[in-house]
Amino acid sequence: MALYRHSQSLHAAPEPTADYIALLEYASNLVPSALSGEIGNKLSLAYLKSGNISLARDKAGSDHDRLAKSFEQNPKDPNARREYATNLRILGQIRLRERNGMVSSDLTRAISLFIDSSKIAAEGAEDQALSRTDRKLLYILAKESLIDCTRALMMLKTPVNLAKAENIATRAIEFAKQAASLQ
């Protein structure tokens, strides 16, 4: 736990360093299962940002079934919901980066993953029983997933997909406003 916090406070940067990735890898082997989803997602993102798409895909893919099962067992748990939705978003980002978004089937699959991620996060954010912080984090995740979806739709460059992108961007703005209202 302390190692993970150290990696977040001292080594997290827009471009992940080798030290940051090494700390996350080590922490992921030591941490209790309560944080393993969060650390796994951070590690997948670090791999993706550093350009190591195959490691990102392997890590996110290996975590996917476990996170899905955790979410299905307890859909009211905001952490399980957020970790699973984040994993779906990361898998979508990996799909876009694998072949530089040039294959329409990859784009379509990425769009589907972004929409699923946003839907799961938004459904959780609407639960009034959750804390304001949990609801805010879920709305932010839903917004970010829709922004990714908008970008992917715009890559398809058809009038229909551009219209869909505009509608989805409008929904992302609504989620951003709802997140801001929970401060």
C-alpha atoms as an extended CHARMM CRD file, in Angstrom:
* protein
*
       183  EXT
         1         1  MET       CA              0.0000000000        0.0000000000        0.0000000000  PROA      1               0.0000000000
         2         2  ALA       CA              2.7530000000        2.4570000000        0.9470000000  PROA      2               0.0000000000
         3         3  LEU       CA              4.6630000000        1.5830000000       -2.2040000000  PROA      3               0.0000000000
         4         4  TYR       CA              1.6050000000        2.3250000000       -4.3300000000  PROA      4               0.0000000000
         5         5  ARG       CA              1.0280000000        5.6690000000       -2.5930000000  PROA      5               0.0000000000
         6         6  HSD       CA              4.7010000000        6.5240000000       -3.0600000000  PROA      6               0.0000000000
         7         7  SER       CA              4.4430000000        5.7860000000       -6.7830000000  PROA      7               0.0000000000
         8         8  GLN       CA              1.3990000000        8.0490000000       -7.0590000000  PROA      8               0.0000000000
         9         9  SER       CA              2.8070000000       10.9550000000       -5.0780000000  PROA      9               0.0000000000
        10        10  LEU       CA              6.3860000000       11.0560000000       -6.3230000000  PROA      10              0.0000000000
        11        11  HSD       CA              6.5380000000        9.3120000000       -9.6670000000  PROA      11              0.0000000000
        12        12  ALA       CA              3.2000000000        9.8580000000      -11.4030000000  PROA      12              0.0000000000
        13        13  ALA       CA              3.6750000000       12.1260000000      -14.4130000000  PROA      13              0.0000000000
        14        14  PRO       CA              1.9650000000       12.7210000000      -17.7630000000  PROA      14              0.0000000000
        15        15  GLU       CA              4.5840000000       10.4820000000      -19.3800000000  PROA      15              0.0000000000
        16        16  PRO       CA              5.2450000000        7.4610000000      -17.1700000000  PROA      16              0.0000000000
        17        17  THR       CA              8.8450000000        6.8030000000      -16.2620000000  PROA      17              0.0000000000
        18        18  ALA       CA             10.4970000000        3.4210000000      -15.9520000000  PROA      18              0.0000000000
        19        19  ASP       CA             10.6570000000        3.9550000000      -12.1660000000  PROA      19              0.0000000000
        20        20  TYR       CA              6.9190000000        4.6020000000      -11.9850000000  PROA      20              0.0000000000
        21        21  ILE       CA              6.1300000000        1.4840000000      -14.0150000000  PROA      21              0.0000000000
        22        22  ALA       CA              8.5290000000       -0.6120000000      -11.9160000000  PROA      22              0.0000000000
        23        23  LEU       CA              6.9230000000        0.6090000000       -8.6820000000  PROA      23              0.0000000000
        24        24  LEU       CA              3.4460000000       -0.1710000000       -9.9990000000  PROA      24              0.0000000000
        25        25  GLU       CA              4.5290000000       -3.6340000000      -11.1440000000  PROA      25              0.0000000000
        26        26  TYR       CA              6.0180000000       -4.3670000000       -7.7520000000  PROA      26              0.0000000000
        27        27  ALA       CA              3.0270000000       -2.9240000000       -5.8710000000  PROA      27              0.0000000000
        28        28  SER       CA              0.6020000000       -4.9540000000       -7.9780000000  PROA      28              0.0000000000
        29        29  ASN       CA              2.2340000000       -8.1300000000       -6.6780000000  PROA      29              0.0000000000
        30        30  LEU       CA              2.0900000000       -7.0180000000       -3.0360000000  PROA      30              0.0000000000
        31        31  VAL       CA             -1.1850000000       -5.1780000000       -2.6970000000  PROA      31              0.0000000000
        32        32  PRO       CA             -4.3730000000       -6.6780000000       -1.2490000000  PROA      32              0.0000000000
        33        33  SER       CA             -7.1480000000       -7.4500000000       -3.6900000000  PROA      33              0.0000000000
        34        34  ALA       CA             -9.1010000000       -4.3630000000       -2.6040000000  PROA      34              0.0000000000
        35        35  LEU       CA             -6.6750000000       -2.1530000000       -4.5380000000  PROA      35              0.0000000000
        36        36  SER       CA             -5.5430000000       -4.5790000000       -7.2150000000  PROA      36              0.0000000000
        37        37  GLY       CA             -8.0530000000       -3.3020000000       -9.7840000000  PROA      37              0.0000000000
        38        38  GLU       CA             -6.9950000000        0.2990000000       -9.3310000000  PROA      38              0.0000000000
        39        39  ILE       CA             -3.3070000000       -0.5650000000       -9.5290000000  PROA      39              0.0000000000
        40        40  GLY       CA             -3.8630000000       -2.8610000000      -12.5150000000  PROA      40              0.0000000000
        41        41  ASN       CA             -5.6780000000       -0.0810000000      -14.3700000000  PROA      41              0.0000000000
        42        42  LYS       CA             -2.9220000000        2.4310000000      -13.5490000000  PROA      42              0.0000000000
        43        43  LEU       CA             -0.3180000000       -0.0650000000      -14.7420000000  PROA      43              0.0000000000
        44        44  SER       CA             -2.2160000000       -0.7200000000      -17.9940000000  PROA      44              0.0000000000
        45        45  LEU       CA             -2.4560000000        3.0330000000      -18.6190000000  PROA      45              0.0000000000
        46        46  ALA       CA              1.2410000000        3.4980000000      -17.8560000000  PROA      46              0.0000000000
        47        47  TYR       CA              2.1370000000        0.7840000000      -20.3510000000  PROA      47              0.0000000000
        48        48  LEU       CA             -0.1740000000        2.3530000000      -22.9400000000  PROA      48              0.0000000000
        49        49  LYS       CA              1.2100000000        5.8700000000      -22.4390000000  PROA      49              0.0000000000
        50        50  SER       CA              4.7710000000        4.5810000000      -22.6610000000  PROA      50              0.0000000000
        51        51  GLY       CA              3.9350000000        2.9940000000      -26.0220000000  PROA      51              0.0000000000
        52        52  ASN       CA              4.0530000000       -0.6210000000      -24.8830000000  PROA      52              0.0000000000
        53        53  ILE       CA              0.6910000000       -1.6300000000      -26.3010000000  PROA      53              0.0000000000
        54        54  SER       CA              1.2130000000       -5.3800000000      -26.0040000000  PROA      54              0.0000000000
        55        55  LEU       CA              1.9200000000       -5.1710000000      -22.2460000000  PROA      55              0.0000000000
        56        56  ALA       CA             -1.0460000000       -2.8210000000      -21.8130000000  PROA      56              0.0000000000
        57        57  ARG       CA             -3.3140000000       -5.2470000000      -23.6710000000  PROA      57              0.0000000000
        58        58  ASP       CA             -2.0340000000       -8.2210000000      -21.6820000000  PROA      58              0.0000000000
        59        59  LYS       CA             -2.4540000000       -6.4770000000      -18.3130000000  PROA      59              0.0000000000
        60        60  ALA       CA             -5.8840000000       -5.0000000000      -19.0580000000  PROA      60              0.0000000000
        61        61  GLY       CA             -7.0520000000       -8.2660000000      -20.5970000000  PROA      61              0.0000000000
        62        62  SER       CA             -5.8680000000      -10.3480000000      -17.6540000000  PROA      62              0.0000000000
        63        63  ASP       CA             -7.6410000000       -8.0040000000      -15.2130000000  PROA      63              0.0000000000
        64        64  HSD       CA            -10.8570000000       -7.8080000000      -17.2390000000  PROA      64              0.0000000000
        65        65  ASP       CA            -12.5180000000      -11.0620000000      -16.1700000000  PROA      65              0.0000000000
        66        66  ARG       CA            -11.6680000000      -10.5330000000      -12.5050000000  PROA      66              0.0000000000
        67        67  LEU       CA            -12.9920000000       -6.9640000000      -12.5300000000  PROA      67              0.0000000000
        68        68  ALA       CA            -16.1390000000       -8.0100000000      -14.4140000000  PROA      68              0.0000000000
        69        69  LYS       CA            -16.7990000000      -10.7520000000      -11.8680000000  PROA      69              0.0000000000
        70        70  SER       CA            -16.2140000000       -8.3560000000       -8.9690000000  PROA      70              0.0000000000
        71        71  PHE       CA            -18.6500000000       -5.8700000000      -10.5040000000  PROA      71              0.0000000000
        72        72  GLU       CA            -21.2850000000       -8.5360000000      -11.2110000000  PROA      72              0.0000000000
        73        73  GLN       CA            -21.0570000000       -9.8410000000       -7.6450000000  PROA      73              0.0000000000
        74        74  ASN       CA            -21.5260000000       -6.3950000000       -6.1310000000  PROA      74              0.0000000000
        75        75  PRO       CA            -22.8410000000       -3.8250000000       -8.6300000000  PROA      75              0.0000000000
        76        76  LYS       CA            -23.6200000000       -1.3740000000       -5.8080000000  PROA      76              0.0000000000
        77        77  ASP       CA            -19.9390000000       -1.1170000000       -4.8310000000  PROA      77              0.0000000000
        78        78  PRO       CA            -18.6960000000        2.1420000000       -6.3910000000  PROA      78              0.0000000000
        79        79  ASN       CA            -15.0690000000        0.9660000000       -6.4380000000  PROA      79              0.0000000000
        80        80  ALA       CA            -15.8910000000       -2.2610000000       -8.2740000000  PROA      80              0.0000000000
        81        81  ARG       CA            -18.0470000000       -0.2920000000      -10.7230000000  PROA      81              0.0000000000
        82        82  ARG       CA            -15.3720000000        2.3580000000      -11.2950000000  PROA      82              0.0000000000
        83        83  GLU       CA            -12.5530000000       -0.1750000000      -11.7150000000  PROA      83              0.0000000000
        84        84  TYR       CA            -14.5440000000       -2.2450000000      -14.2070000000  PROA      84              0.0000000000
        85        85  ALA       CA            -15.6680000000        0.8080000000      -16.2000000000  PROA      85              0.0000000000
        86        86  THR       CA            -12.0890000000        2.1160000000      -16.2150000000  PROA      86              0.0000000000
        87        87  ASN       CA            -10.8590000000       -1.2520000000      -17.4780000000  PROA      87              0.0000000000
        88        88  LEU       CA            -13.3730000000       -1.1320000000      -20.3470000000  PROA      88              0.0000000000
        89        89  ARG       CA            -12.2190000000        2.3800000000      -21.2210000000  PROA      89              0.0000000000
        90        90  ILE       CA             -8.5740000000        1.2940000000      -21.2270000000  PROA      90              0.0000000000
        91        91  LEU       CA             -9.4040000000       -1.6790000000      -23.4540000000  PROA      91              0.0000000000
        92        92  GLY       CA            -11.0770000000        0.7750000000      -25.8580000000  PROA      92              0.0000000000
        93        93  GLN       CA             -8.0130000000        3.0150000000      -25.8490000000  PROA      93              0.0000000000
        94        94  ILE       CA             -5.8160000000        0.0140000000      -26.5670000000  PROA      94              0.0000000000
        95        95  ARG       CA             -8.0410000000       -0.9160000000      -29.5290000000  PROA      95              0.0000000000
        96        96  LEU       CA             -7.5900000000        2.5760000000      -30.9530000000  PROA      96              0.0000000000
        97        97  ARG       CA             -3.8260000000        2.5550000000      -30.5240000000  PROA      97              0.0000000000
        98        98  GLU       CA             -3.1270000000       -0.9930000000      -31.7400000000  PROA      98              0.0000000000
        99        99  ARG       CA             -3.4040000000       -0.1170000000      -35.4080000000  PROA      99              0.0000000000
       100       100  ASN       CA             -3.5190000000        3.6550000000      -35.0580000000  PROA      100             0.0000000000
       101       101  GLY       CA             -7.2990000000        3.6440000000      -35.4050000000  PROA      101             0.0000000000
       102       102  MET       CA             -7.0580000000        2.7710000000      -39.0750000000  PROA      102             0.0000000000
       103       103  VAL       CA             -9.2350000000       -0.3540000000      -39.0380000000  PROA      103             0.0000000000
       104       104  SER       CA            -12.9550000000        0.3790000000      -38.8250000000  PROA      104             0.0000000000
       105       105  SER       CA            -13.7100000000       -2.8470000000      -36.9380000000  PROA      105             0.0000000000
       106       106  ASP       CA            -11.2230000000       -1.7730000000      -34.2380000000  PROA      106             0.0000000000
       107       107  LEU       CA            -12.8540000000        1.6510000000      -34.0960000000  PROA      107             0.0000000000
       108       108  THR       CA            -16.3030000000        0.1040000000      -33.8300000000  PROA      108             0.0000000000
       109       109  ARG       CA            -15.1870000000       -2.1880000000      -31.0050000000  PROA      109             0.0000000000
       110       110  ALA       CA            -13.4930000000        0.7130000000      -29.2100000000  PROA      110             0.0000000000
       111       111  ILE       CA            -16.6720000000        2.7880000000      -29.5110000000  PROA      111             0.0000000000
       112       112  SER       CA            -18.6630000000       -0.0720000000      -28.0110000000  PROA      112             0.0000000000
       113       113  LEU       CA            -16.2200000000       -0.3630000000      -25.0960000000  PROA      113             0.0000000000
       114       114  PHE       CA            -16.3510000000        3.3940000000      -24.4480000000  PROA      114             0.0000000000
       115       115  ILE       CA            -20.1550000000        3.3810000000      -24.4670000000  PROA      115             0.0000000000
       116       116  ASP       CA            -20.2800000000        0.3950000000      -22.1020000000  PROA      116             0.0000000000
       117       117  SER       CA            -17.7990000000        2.0980000000      -19.7760000000  PROA      117             0.0000000000
       118       118  SER       CA            -19.8060000000        5.3090000000      -19.7570000000  PROA      118             0.0000000000
       119       119  LYS       CA            -23.0880000000        3.4980000000      -19.2120000000  PROA      119             0.0000000000
       120       120  ILE       CA            -21.7600000000        1.5350000000      -16.2250000000  PROA      120             0.0000000000
       121       121  ALA       CA            -20.2500000000        4.6580000000      -14.6620000000  PROA      121             0.0000000000
       122       122  ALA       CA            -23.3260000000        6.8280000000      -15.2860000000  PROA      122             0.0000000000
       123       123  GLU       CA            -25.7130000000        4.2390000000      -13.8390000000  PROA      123             0.0000000000
       124       124  GLY       CA            -23.6310000000        4.1550000000      -10.6720000000  PROA      124             0.0000000000
       125       125  ALA       CA            -23.4060000000        7.9400000000      -10.4870000000  PROA      125             0.0000000000
       126       126  GLU       CA            -27.1930000000        8.1910000000      -10.4380000000  PROA      126             0.0000000000
       127       127  ASP       CA            -27.3530000000        6.1240000000       -7.2210000000  PROA      127             0.0000000000
       128       128  GLN       CA            -28.2450000000        8.6880000000       -4.5490000000  PROA      128             0.0000000000
       129       129  ALA       CA            -27.1010000000        6.2900000000       -1.8020000000  PROA      129             0.0000000000
       130       130  LEU       CA            -23.4590000000        6.7470000000       -2.8350000000  PROA      130             0.0000000000
       131       131  SER       CA            -21.2730000000        9.4690000000       -1.3900000000  PROA      131             0.0000000000
       132       132  ARG       CA            -20.9240000000       12.7120000000       -3.3190000000  PROA      132             0.0000000000
       133       133  THR       CA            -17.2720000000       11.8770000000       -3.9930000000  PROA      133             0.0000000000
       134       134  ASP       CA            -18.0920000000        8.4580000000       -5.4500000000  PROA      134             0.0000000000
       135       135  ARG       CA            -20.8540000000        9.9260000000       -7.5920000000  PROA      135             0.0000000000
       136       136  LYS       CA            -18.5500000000       12.6960000000       -8.8160000000  PROA      136             0.0000000000
       137       137  LEU       CA            -15.7890000000       10.2330000000       -9.7490000000  PROA      137             0.0000000000
       138       138  LEU       CA            -18.2830000000        8.0720000000      -11.6350000000  PROA      138             0.0000000000
       139       139  TYR       CA            -19.6760000000       11.0780000000      -13.5400000000  PROA      139             0.0000000000
       140       140  ILE       CA            -16.1330000000       12.1300000000      -14.4700000000  PROA      140             0.0000000000
       141       141  LEU       CA            -15.3680000000        8.6180000000      -15.7170000000  PROA      141             0.0000000000
       142       142  ALA       CA            -18.6130000000        8.5660000000      -17.7260000000  PROA      142             0.0000000000
       143       143  LYS       CA            -17.6810000000       11.9320000000      -19.2600000000  PROA      143             0.0000000000
       144       144  GLU       CA            -14.1440000000       10.8390000000      -20.1370000000  PROA      144             0.0000000000
       145       145  SER       CA            -15.4220000000        7.6220000000      -21.7230000000  PROA      145             0.0000000000
       146       146  LEU       CA            -17.8600000000        9.6090000000      -23.8630000000  PROA      146             0.0000000000
       147       147  ILE       CA            -15.1020000000       11.9960000000      -24.9270000000  PROA      147             0.0000000000
       148       148  ASP       CA            -13.0430000000        8.9960000000      -26.0630000000  PROA      148             0.0000000000
       149       149  CYS       CA            -16.1170000000        7.6800000000      -27.8650000000  PROA      149             0.0000000000
       150       150  THR       CA            -16.5960000000       11.0320000000      -29.5970000000  PROA      150             0.0000000000
       151       151  ARG       CA            -12.9990000000       11.0030000000      -30.8270000000  PROA      151             0.0000000000
       152       152  ALA       CA            -13.3630000000        7.4640000000      -32.1610000000  PROA      152             0.0000000000
       153       153  LEU       CA            -16.6140000000        8.3110000000      -33.9520000000  PROA      153             0.0000000000
       154       154  MET       CA            -14.9750000000       11.3320000000      -35.5550000000  PROA      154             0.0000000000
       155       155  MET       CA            -12.2380000000        9.0630000000      -36.9330000000  PROA      155             0.0000000000
       156       156  LEU       CA            -14.8840000000        7.2280000000      -38.9570000000  PROA      156             0.0000000000
       157       157  LYS       CA            -15.6470000000       10.5320000000      -40.7650000000  PROA      157             0.0000000000
       158       158  THR       CA            -19.1130000000        9.6960000000      -42.0620000000  PROA      158             0.0000000000
       159       159  PRO       CA            -21.9490000000       12.2170000000      -41.6660000000  PROA      159             0.0000000000
       160       160  VAL       CA            -23.9140000000        9.7550000000      -39.5370000000  PROA      160             0.0000000000
       161       161  ASN       CA            -20.9930000000        9.1380000000      -37.1960000000  PROA      161             0.0000000000
       162       162  LEU       CA            -20.1950000000       12.8460000000      -36.9550000000  PROA      162             0.0000000000
       163       163  ALA       CA            -23.8040000000       13.4990000000      -35.9230000000  PROA      163             0.0000000000
       164       164  LYS       CA            -23.5470000000       10.7160000000      -33.3280000000  PROA      164             0.0000000000
       165       165  ALA       CA            -20.2970000000       12.2360000000      -32.0800000000  PROA      165             0.0000000000
       166       166  GLU       CA            -22.0110000000       15.5840000000      -31.5940000000  PROA      166             0.0000000000
       167       167  ASN       CA            -24.8410000000       13.9920000000      -29.5930000000  PROA      167             0.0000000000
       168       168  ILE       CA            -22.4140000000       12.0330000000      -27.4500000000  PROA      168             0.0000000000
       169       169  ALA       CA            -20.2900000000       15.1370000000      -26.8280000000  PROA      169             0.0000000000
       170       170  THR       CA            -23.4350000000       16.9120000000      -25.6130000000  PROA      170             0.0000000000
       171       171  ARG       CA            -24.0730000000       14.0540000000      -23.1790000000  PROA      171             0.0000000000
       172       172  ALA       CA            -20.4470000000       14.2880000000      -21.9870000000  PROA      172             0.0000000000
       173       173  ILE       CA            -21.0070000000       17.9710000000      -21.2160000000  PROA      173             0.0000000000
       174       174  GLU       CA            -24.0720000000       17.0200000000      -19.1480000000  PROA      174             0.0000000000
       175       175  PHE       CA            -21.9910000000       14.5450000000      -17.1440000000  PROA      175             0.0000000000
       176       176  ALA       CA            -19.3200000000       17.2110000000      -16.5960000000  PROA      176             0.0000000000
       177       177  LYS       CA            -21.9610000000       19.6130000000      -15.2560000000  PROA      177             0.0000000000
       178       178  GLN       CA            -23.3670000000       16.9440000000      -12.9540000000  PROA      178             0.0000000000
       179       179  ALA       CA            -19.8720000000       16.1680000000      -11.6420000000  PROA      179             0.0000000000
       180       180  ALA       CA            -19.2420000000       19.8710000000      -11.0400000000  PROA      180             0.0000000000
       181       181  SER       CA            -22.5190000000       20.2040000000       -9.1400000000  PROA      181             0.0000000000
       182       182  LEU       CA            -21.3380000000       17.5660000000       -6.6510000000  PROA      182             0.0000000000
       183       183  GLN       CA            -18.3740000000       19.6030000000       -5.3850000000  PROA      183             0.0000000000
